[in-house]
Amino acid sequence: MSENTDKSSTGAAILIENVTKRYGGGKKPAVDQLTLEIPAGQIVMFVGPSGCGKTTTLKMINRLIEPTEGRLIINGEDVTDINGDKLRRKIGYVIQAGGLLPHLTVAANIGLVPKMLGWDKSRIAERVDELLDLVSLDADTYRDRYPKELSGGQQQRVGVARALAADPPVLLMDEPFGAVDPITRQRLQDELINIQAELHKTIVCVTHDFDEAVKLGDWIAVFDEGARIVQYDTPEQILANPANEFVENFIGSGAGLKQLNFARVKDVDMRPGVIGRPEQKPAEVLELVTLAERRNAVILDQRDRPLAWLSREQLKRMTELPKTRDENLPLVSTGSTLNDALDSMLQASTGSAIVVGNRDQFQGLISVETVMNAIRELRENASRQQAPVGNNTGEIPRVNGHGDDAAEDEAGAGSHAAVRTGRHAAPGDQAPSAGGSAAEPASASAEPETTSGTPWAGTRPEQGSSAADGTPSGGAAENPDRPEGRP
Amino acid sequence: MSTASDSAALDTGRRQWTGLIVQPIVILLALGAVALWISNADLTDTERVTLSVSYLWGLTLEHLKLTVVAAVIVLVLAIPLGILLTRGPFRRYTTPVMAIANIGQSAPAIGLVVLFAFWLGFGFEATVVALILYAFLPVLGNTIVGLRGVDGRLIEAGRGMGMSAAAVLFKIELPLALPVMLAGIRTALVLLVGTATLGAFIDGGGLGLLITTGVNLALDKVLITGSLLVALLALTIDWIARLFEQVARPRGL
């Protein structure tokens, strides 16, 4: 994983500084003096009611919509006035239903940006295959297909691959999974989590689905009309301490249940499965299953992707193991939440499911009992989960204050200082920003924490330093400030 | 789901190809019948001269020249105008321009032809100008409709990837609008072949001469031959245009 990250560029921090967007004359601005910091290499979810300006804000990051006032700083560079087309080639953009060009093949769609950047043909072809593999589509099968020959989920995957084509540090997603059915959506979300675990892009994603925000986001920004930030914090904190009634309403019912979304499949104990290969004889595999006192065997292809899941009875009946993939396999990904895993198992009525990791590689098996145990543990440890020190899920380790001061010093003068001062001012001063945030102190993340001990640790150091080069303060970049909200 | 729509698409595709094969056969059979009929008919001297192969061929070429010259000018003018009228600031002129184009289309063709003859003098140029006015609307209209029909999200996706406005126009909008635009061009061509007949009234030449001669001199065989040839020429042009549509239609649509 880390060797992959070495050659690809990881995320860049984004600073939206005092940005206003006004349409027409004297009307109320769509985005009203918004200041927002998006930490490098993390997923920030924009949620809010429709028409609140979250999409406008997103589109101002790649300047599809030009801000009326304010600055836009990406990776320390002021990009407010540079050529918009050139800027957008360096920012991945994913829209609902993929936005694939119907008259171009999958390969041509993915190759669009590299072609604009002047890559040679063989390099583009290589990259296309690499990306199709990354989004779990077989390159030989799908490369030359046209979008209409793909399912909605596959189109969306190609859309993500296209956005990643030129390896941009930043990825913008505008309700990416809004147009697919719930089961496909869940798989796509899982895949995005896996991809992010591998690539560490800075991802900004607009959604109207709070559950999606909780599932995907390292940070969630809750918007109200005029792109006013009501709360900007980790999903855990927002669920545990919603800033006000507006946020509470937005979370909807079952906040407690939603917290189950924080435990992921990779955090629980998976059982190893009995593995068979298509070229083996069914009898051989059956013997292994019997020997291991198990009921089923998983058949994997050469690249360890599950093809089928066969019971003893099925094995007895078969003369040859299947070589093609059973499309109805109950698959969950290591990045899936336990909630999703449970859903999949219930839907498949199997009582257990196959866990796959990056590129659909087999990881193990998970059963309902495993999930139930984990949920019980989770409940017992609920208070610990919300403790500020951090967690075991790969989210940002949080709070403890001490690193924050150092970051503060580094931040020095300039806009960051202004932002940070705003944040550190008494929360009461910021009444217009919707009552500030109950979770204020808890949100201060600490730089030292992020560079060690997390699943991202392998790649974080160099990324951290690049963020430090880019912005006045790496610490600031790691720390989405509570935005000032309105003046 | 996708297989159903695939097979449906395949089905319509097959039907279109069948039509494309049947049409030229019908045209050739009809042409053969006309030839057979003329060669066996009892002709007067005038008729024999008028219906000789070389004379008919000459008229057909004249007719085609009128059509092609007018068509090329229409394409060169109407398509860029249509593109312009779908670009941001010019969008508001769409309605007035379409209204003017509509006048050209709805004015009786014969009236247009004669009017332009009095203005520009009798002959080829006047005919071509009248024809251009007449065929302008379908091309302009379909260019605008086709471009407007392109899914705005695809345009945004293009811009979002960093394509310039021009790149979006040439790589996304025009390819996607092409089927509708081609249908408009085909309509215009067929209109042109038919209307070019009226060129004979103002000395513009073409197969219309057979019809005017036939009417003026009461030569029924000449009149009938002329009408049939114009109809067959229109069908041939229509077939060629259809063939082109089929080939040029971007795959994947």
PDB file of N, CA and C in Angstrom, chain A residues 59 62 64 85 88-89 91 93 95-97 99-104 109 112-113 116 146 148-151 162 174, chain B residues 1-2 5-6 9 153-165 167 171-173 175-176 250-253:
ATOM      1  N   LYS A  59     -18.368  23.969  -5.804  1.00  0.00           N
ATOM      2  CA  LYS A  59     -17.988  24.364  -7.163  1.00  0.00           C
ATOM      3  C   LYS A  59     -17.089  25.588  -7.170  1.00  0.00           C
ATOM      4  N   ASN A  62     -13.186  24.455  -7.291  1.00  0.00           N
ATOM      5  CA  ASN A  62     -12.495  24.322  -8.582  1.00  0.00           C
ATOM      6  C   ASN A  62     -12.891  25.461  -9.526  1.00  0.00           C
ATOM      7  N   LEU A  64     -15.583  26.320 -10.861  1.00  0.00           N
ATOM      8  CA  LEU A  64     -16.664  26.199 -11.835  1.00  0.00           C
ATOM      9  C   LEU A  64     -17.615  27.356 -11.615  1.00  0.00           C
ATOM     10  N   ASP A  85      -9.236  26.613 -16.189  1.00  0.00           N
ATOM     11  CA  ASP A  85      -9.153  25.300 -16.830  1.00  0.00           C
ATOM     12  C   ASP A  85      -7.940  24.531 -16.323  1.00  0.00           C
ATOM     13  N   ARG A  88      -8.601  23.274 -12.849  1.00  0.00           N
ATOM     14  CA  ARG A  88      -9.523  22.136 -12.791  1.00  0.00           C
ATOM     15  C   ARG A  88      -8.878  20.832 -13.248  1.00  0.00           C
ATOM     16  N   ARG A  89      -7.856  20.925 -14.089  1.00  0.00           N
ATOM     17  CA  ARG A  89      -7.183  19.691 -14.500  1.00  0.00           C
ATOM     18  C   ARG A  89      -6.429  19.058 -13.341  1.00  0.00           C
ATOM     19  N   ILE A  91      -7.702  19.070 -10.269  1.00  0.00           N
ATOM     20  CA  ILE A  91      -8.667  18.743  -9.227  1.00  0.00           C
ATOM     21  C   ILE A  91      -9.663  17.738  -9.793  1.00  0.00           C
ATOM     22  N   TYR A  93     -13.022  15.671 -10.283  1.00  0.00           N
ATOM     23  CA  TYR A  93     -14.394  16.134 -10.120  1.00  0.00           C
ATOM     24  C   TYR A  93     -15.344  14.987 -10.438  1.00  0.00           C
ATOM     25  N   ILE A  95     -19.366  13.751 -10.434  1.00  0.00           N
ATOM     26  CA  ILE A  95     -20.748  14.196 -10.254  1.00  0.00           C
ATOM     27  C   ILE A  95     -21.684  13.004 -10.224  1.00  0.00           C
ATOM     28  N   GLN A  96     -22.935  13.312  -9.929  1.00  0.00           N
ATOM     29  CA  GLN A  96     -23.933  12.251  -9.816  1.00  0.00           C
ATOM     30  C   GLN A  96     -23.990  11.453 -11.115  1.00  0.00           C
ATOM     31  N   ALA A  97     -24.153  10.157 -10.971  1.00  0.00           N
ATOM     32  CA  ALA A  97     -24.248   9.241 -12.108  1.00  0.00           C
ATOM     33  C   ALA A  97     -22.977   9.245 -12.956  1.00  0.00           C
ATOM     34  N   GLY A  99     -21.426  11.203 -14.780  1.00  0.00           N
ATOM     35  CA  GLY A  99     -21.226  12.234 -15.794  1.00  0.00           C
ATOM     36  C   GLY A  99     -20.325  11.771 -16.923  1.00  0.00           C
ATOM     37  N   LEU A 100     -20.415  10.486 -17.259  1.00  0.00           N
ATOM     38  CA  LEU A 100     -19.553   9.979 -18.329  1.00  0.00           C
ATOM     39  C   LEU A 100     -20.045  10.483 -19.674  1.00  0.00           C
ATOM     40  N   LEU A 101     -19.115  10.735 -20.579  1.00  0.00           N
ATOM     41  CA  LEU A 101     -19.501  11.171 -21.908  1.00  0.00           C
ATOM     42  C   LEU A 101     -19.953   9.946 -22.689  1.00  0.00           C
ATOM     43  N   PRO A 102     -21.213   9.926 -23.113  1.00  0.00           N
ATOM     44  CA  PRO A 102     -21.780   8.699 -23.673  1.00  0.00           C
ATOM     45  C   PRO A 102     -21.150   8.287 -24.993  1.00  0.00           C
ATOM     46  N   HIS A 103     -20.524   9.235 -25.704  1.00  0.00           N
ATOM     47  CA  HIS A 103     -19.982   8.887 -27.011  1.00  0.00           C
ATOM     48  C   HIS A 103     -18.530   8.431 -26.931  1.00  0.00           C
ATOM     49  N   LEU A 104     -18.001   8.343 -25.723  1.00  0.00           N
ATOM     50  CA  LEU A 104     -16.628   7.884 -25.569  1.00  0.00           C
ATOM     51  C   LEU A 104     -16.607   6.575 -24.783  1.00  0.00           C
ATOM     52  N   ASN A 109     -12.987   7.982 -21.689  1.00  0.00           N
ATOM     53  CA  ASN A 109     -13.484   8.832 -20.617  1.00  0.00           C
ATOM     54  C   ASN A 109     -12.428   9.019 -19.536  1.00  0.00           C
ATOM     55  N   LEU A 112      -9.413  11.269 -20.491  1.00  0.00           N
ATOM     56  CA  LEU A 112      -9.635  12.656 -20.929  1.00  0.00           C
ATOM     57  C   LEU A 112      -8.622  13.643 -20.352  1.00  0.00           C
ATOM     58  N   VAL A 113      -8.505  13.635 -19.038  1.00  0.00           N
ATOM     59  CA  VAL A 113      -7.621  14.634 -18.416  1.00  0.00           C
ATOM     60  C   VAL A 113      -6.152  14.356 -18.737  1.00  0.00           C
ATOM     61  N   MET A 116      -5.444  15.740 -22.014  1.00  0.00           N
ATOM     62  CA  MET A 116      -5.310  17.198 -22.008  1.00  0.00           C
ATOM     63  C   MET A 116      -3.952  17.619 -21.455  1.00  0.00           C
ATOM     64  N   TYR A 146     -18.988   1.212 -23.895  1.00  0.00           N
ATOM     65  CA  TYR A 146     -19.542   2.561 -23.819  1.00  0.00           C
ATOM     66  C   TYR A 146     -20.364   2.674 -22.534  1.00  0.00           C
ATOM     67  N   LYS A 148     -23.283   3.449 -21.768  1.00  0.00           N
ATOM     68  CA  LYS A 148     -24.636   2.890 -21.682  1.00  0.00           C
ATOM     69  C   LYS A 148     -24.617   1.372 -21.496  1.00  0.00           C
ATOM     70  N   GLU A 149     -23.469   0.785 -21.735  1.00  0.00           N
ATOM     71  CA  GLU A 149     -23.376  -0.663 -21.539  1.00  0.00           C
ATOM     72  C   GLU A 149     -22.995  -1.024 -20.106  1.00  0.00           C
ATOM     73  N   LEU A 150     -22.929  -0.011 -19.242  1.00  0.00           N
ATOM     74  CA  LEU A 150     -22.567  -0.259 -17.843  1.00  0.00           C
ATOM     75  C   LEU A 150     -23.772  -0.028 -16.942  1.00  0.00           C
ATOM     76  N   SER A 151     -23.774  -0.675 -15.795  1.00  0.00           N
ATOM     77  CA  SER A 151     -24.814  -0.399 -14.807  1.00  0.00           C
ATOM     78  C   SER A 151     -24.508   0.928 -14.123  1.00  0.00           C
ATOM     79  N   ARG A 162     -12.124   8.247 -13.476  1.00  0.00           N
ATOM     80  CA  ARG A 162     -11.804   9.371 -14.354  1.00  0.00           C
ATOM     81  C   ARG A 162     -11.278  10.553 -13.541  1.00  0.00           C
ATOM     82  N   ASP A 174     -19.804  15.702  -6.037  1.00  0.00           N
ATOM     83  CA  ASP A 174     -21.090  16.369  -5.879  1.00  0.00           C
ATOM     84  C   ASP A 174     -22.194  15.306  -5.854  1.00  0.00           C
TER      85      ASP A 174
ATOM     86  N   MET B   1     -31.881  -5.270 -17.284  1.00  0.00           N
ATOM     87  CA  MET B   1     -32.287  -3.893 -17.612  1.00  0.00           C
ATOM     88  C   MET B   1     -31.484  -3.393 -18.791  1.00  0.00           C
ATOM     89  N   SER B   2     -30.146  -3.508 -18.646  1.00  0.00           N
ATOM     90  CA  SER B   2     -29.316  -2.983 -19.714  1.00  0.00           C
ATOM     91  C   SER B   2     -29.430  -3.873 -20.949  1.00  0.00           C
ATOM     92  N   SER B   5     -32.556  -2.882 -22.917  1.00  0.00           N
ATOM     93  CA  SER B   5     -32.405  -1.666 -23.715  1.00  0.00           C
ATOM     94  C   SER B   5     -31.410  -1.913 -24.840  1.00  0.00           C
ATOM     95  N   ASP B   6     -30.403  -2.771 -24.563  1.00  0.00           N
ATOM     96  CA  ASP B   6     -29.442  -3.097 -25.606  1.00  0.00           C
ATOM     97  C   ASP B   6     -30.122  -3.761 -26.784  1.00  0.00           C
ATOM     98  N   ALA B   9     -32.160  -1.379 -28.666  1.00  0.00           N
ATOM     99  CA  ALA B   9     -31.337  -0.520 -29.508  1.00  0.00           C
ATOM    100  C   ALA B   9     -30.866  -1.287 -30.738  1.00  0.00           C
ATOM    101  N   ARG B 153     -25.301  18.452 -17.388  1.00  0.00           N
ATOM    102  CA  ARG B 153     -24.337  17.883 -16.439  1.00  0.00           C
ATOM    103  C   ARG B 153     -23.084  17.402 -17.145  1.00  0.00           C
ATOM    104  N   LEU B 154     -23.267  16.988 -18.426  1.00  0.00           N
ATOM    105  CA  LEU B 154     -22.092  16.530 -19.171  1.00  0.00           C
ATOM    106  C   LEU B 154     -21.197  17.717 -19.498  1.00  0.00           C
ATOM    107  N   ILE B 155     -21.843  18.841 -19.823  1.00  0.00           N
ATOM    108  CA  ILE B 155     -21.062  20.044 -20.098  1.00  0.00           C
ATOM    109  C   ILE B 155     -20.309  20.443 -18.830  1.00  0.00           C
ATOM    110  N   GLU B 156     -21.013  20.361 -17.715  1.00  0.00           N
ATOM    111  CA  GLU B 156     -20.371  20.718 -16.461  1.00  0.00           C
ATOM    112  C   GLU B 156     -19.250  19.740 -16.124  1.00  0.00           C
ATOM    113  N   ALA B 157     -19.501  18.474 -16.397  1.00  0.00           N
ATOM    114  CA  ALA B 157     -18.446  17.484 -16.152  1.00  0.00           C
ATOM    115  C   ALA B 157     -17.214  17.832 -16.975  1.00  0.00           C
ATOM    116  N   GLY B 158     -17.433  18.222 -18.224  1.00  0.00           N
ATOM    117  CA  GLY B 158     -16.323  18.594 -19.093  1.00  0.00           C
ATOM    118  C   GLY B 158     -15.562  19.780 -18.548  1.00  0.00           C
ATOM    119  N   ARG B 159     -16.320  20.827 -18.200  1.00  0.00           N
ATOM    120  CA  ARG B 159     -15.659  22.007 -17.640  1.00  0.00           C
ATOM    121  C   ARG B 159     -14.954  21.648 -16.333  1.00  0.00           C
ATOM    122  N   GLY B 160     -15.617  20.811 -15.547  1.00  0.00           N
ATOM    123  CA  GLY B 160     -15.066  20.420 -14.254  1.00  0.00           C
ATOM    124  C   GLY B 160     -13.762  19.649 -14.384  1.00  0.00           C
ATOM    125  N   MET B 161     -13.584  18.999 -15.538  1.00  0.00           N
ATOM    126  CA  MET B 161     -12.332  18.272 -15.754  1.00  0.00           C
ATOM    127  C   MET B 161     -11.241  19.187 -16.273  1.00  0.00           C
ATOM    128  N   GLY B 162     -11.615  20.423 -16.575  1.00  0.00           N
ATOM    129  CA  GLY B 162     -10.610  21.348 -17.071  1.00  0.00           C
ATOM    130  C   GLY B 162     -10.616  21.498 -18.581  1.00  0.00           C
ATOM    131  N   MET B 163     -11.704  21.093 -19.243  1.00  0.00           N
ATOM    132  CA  MET B 163     -11.788  21.346 -20.680  1.00  0.00           C
ATOM    133  C   MET B 163     -12.178  22.807 -20.875  1.00  0.00           C
ATOM    134  N   SER B 164     -11.608  23.433 -21.890  1.00  0.00           N
ATOM    135  CA  SER B 164     -11.973  24.819 -22.185  1.00  0.00           C
ATOM    136  C   SER B 164     -13.355  24.827 -22.819  1.00  0.00           C
ATOM    137  N   ALA B 165     -13.968  26.008 -22.914  1.00  0.00           N
ATOM    138  CA  ALA B 165     -15.302  26.103 -23.509  1.00  0.00           C
ATOM    139  C   ALA B 165     -15.286  25.558 -24.933  1.00  0.00           C
ATOM    140  N   ALA B 167     -13.195  23.313 -26.187  1.00  0.00           N
ATOM    141  CA  ALA B 167     -13.037  21.857 -26.152  1.00  0.00           C
ATOM    142  C   ALA B 167     -14.364  21.194 -25.823  1.00  0.00           C
ATOM    143  N   LYS B 171     -15.766  18.605 -28.405  1.00  0.00           N
ATOM    144  CA  LYS B 171     -15.611  17.210 -27.989  1.00  0.00           C
ATOM    145  C   LYS B 171     -16.845  16.659 -27.297  1.00  0.00           C
ATOM    146  N   ILE B 172     -17.700  17.522 -26.789  1.00  0.00           N
ATOM    147  CA  ILE B 172     -18.886  17.022 -26.095  1.00  0.00           C
ATOM    148  C   ILE B 172     -20.158  17.468 -26.803  1.00  0.00           C
ATOM    149  N   GLU B 173     -20.337  18.786 -26.933  1.00  0.00           N
ATOM    150  CA  GLU B 173     -21.627  19.264 -27.417  1.00  0.00           C
ATOM    151  C   GLU B 173     -21.914  18.850 -28.857  1.00  0.00           C
ATOM    152  N   PRO B 175     -20.514  16.494 -30.882  1.00  0.00           N
ATOM    153  CA  PRO B 175     -20.730  15.063 -31.111  1.00  0.00           C
ATOM    154  C   PRO B 175     -22.089  14.581 -30.607  1.00  0.00           C
ATOM    155  N   LEU B 176     -22.503  15.097 -29.453  1.00  0.00           N
ATOM    156  CA  LEU B 176     -23.769  14.626 -28.892  1.00  0.00           C
ATOM    157  C   LEU B 176     -24.959  15.215 -29.646  1.00  0.00           C
ATOM    158  N   PRO B 250     -22.195   9.058 -33.512  1.00  0.00           N
ATOM    159  CA  PRO B 250     -21.163   8.571 -32.593  1.00  0.00           C
ATOM    160  C   PRO B 250     -21.602   7.248 -31.969  1.00  0.00           C
ATOM    161  N   ARG B 251     -20.698   6.339 -31.892  1.00  0.00           N
ATOM    162  CA  ARG B 251     -21.032   5.071 -31.232  1.00  0.00           C
ATOM    163  C   ARG B 251     -21.262   5.333 -29.753  1.00  0.00           C
ATOM    164  N   GLY B 252     -22.053   4.476 -29.155  1.00  0.00           N
ATOM    165  CA  GLY B 252     -22.278   4.644 -27.724  1.00  0.00           C
ATOM    166  C   GLY B 252     -23.498   5.496 -27.436  1.00  0.00           C
ATOM    167  N   LEU B 253     -24.099   6.102 -28.472  1.00  0.00           N
ATOM    168  CA  LEU B 253     -25.309   6.901 -28.215  1.00  0.00           C
ATOM    169  C   LEU B 253     -26.546   6.028 -28.383  1.00  0.00           C
TER     170      LEU B 253
END
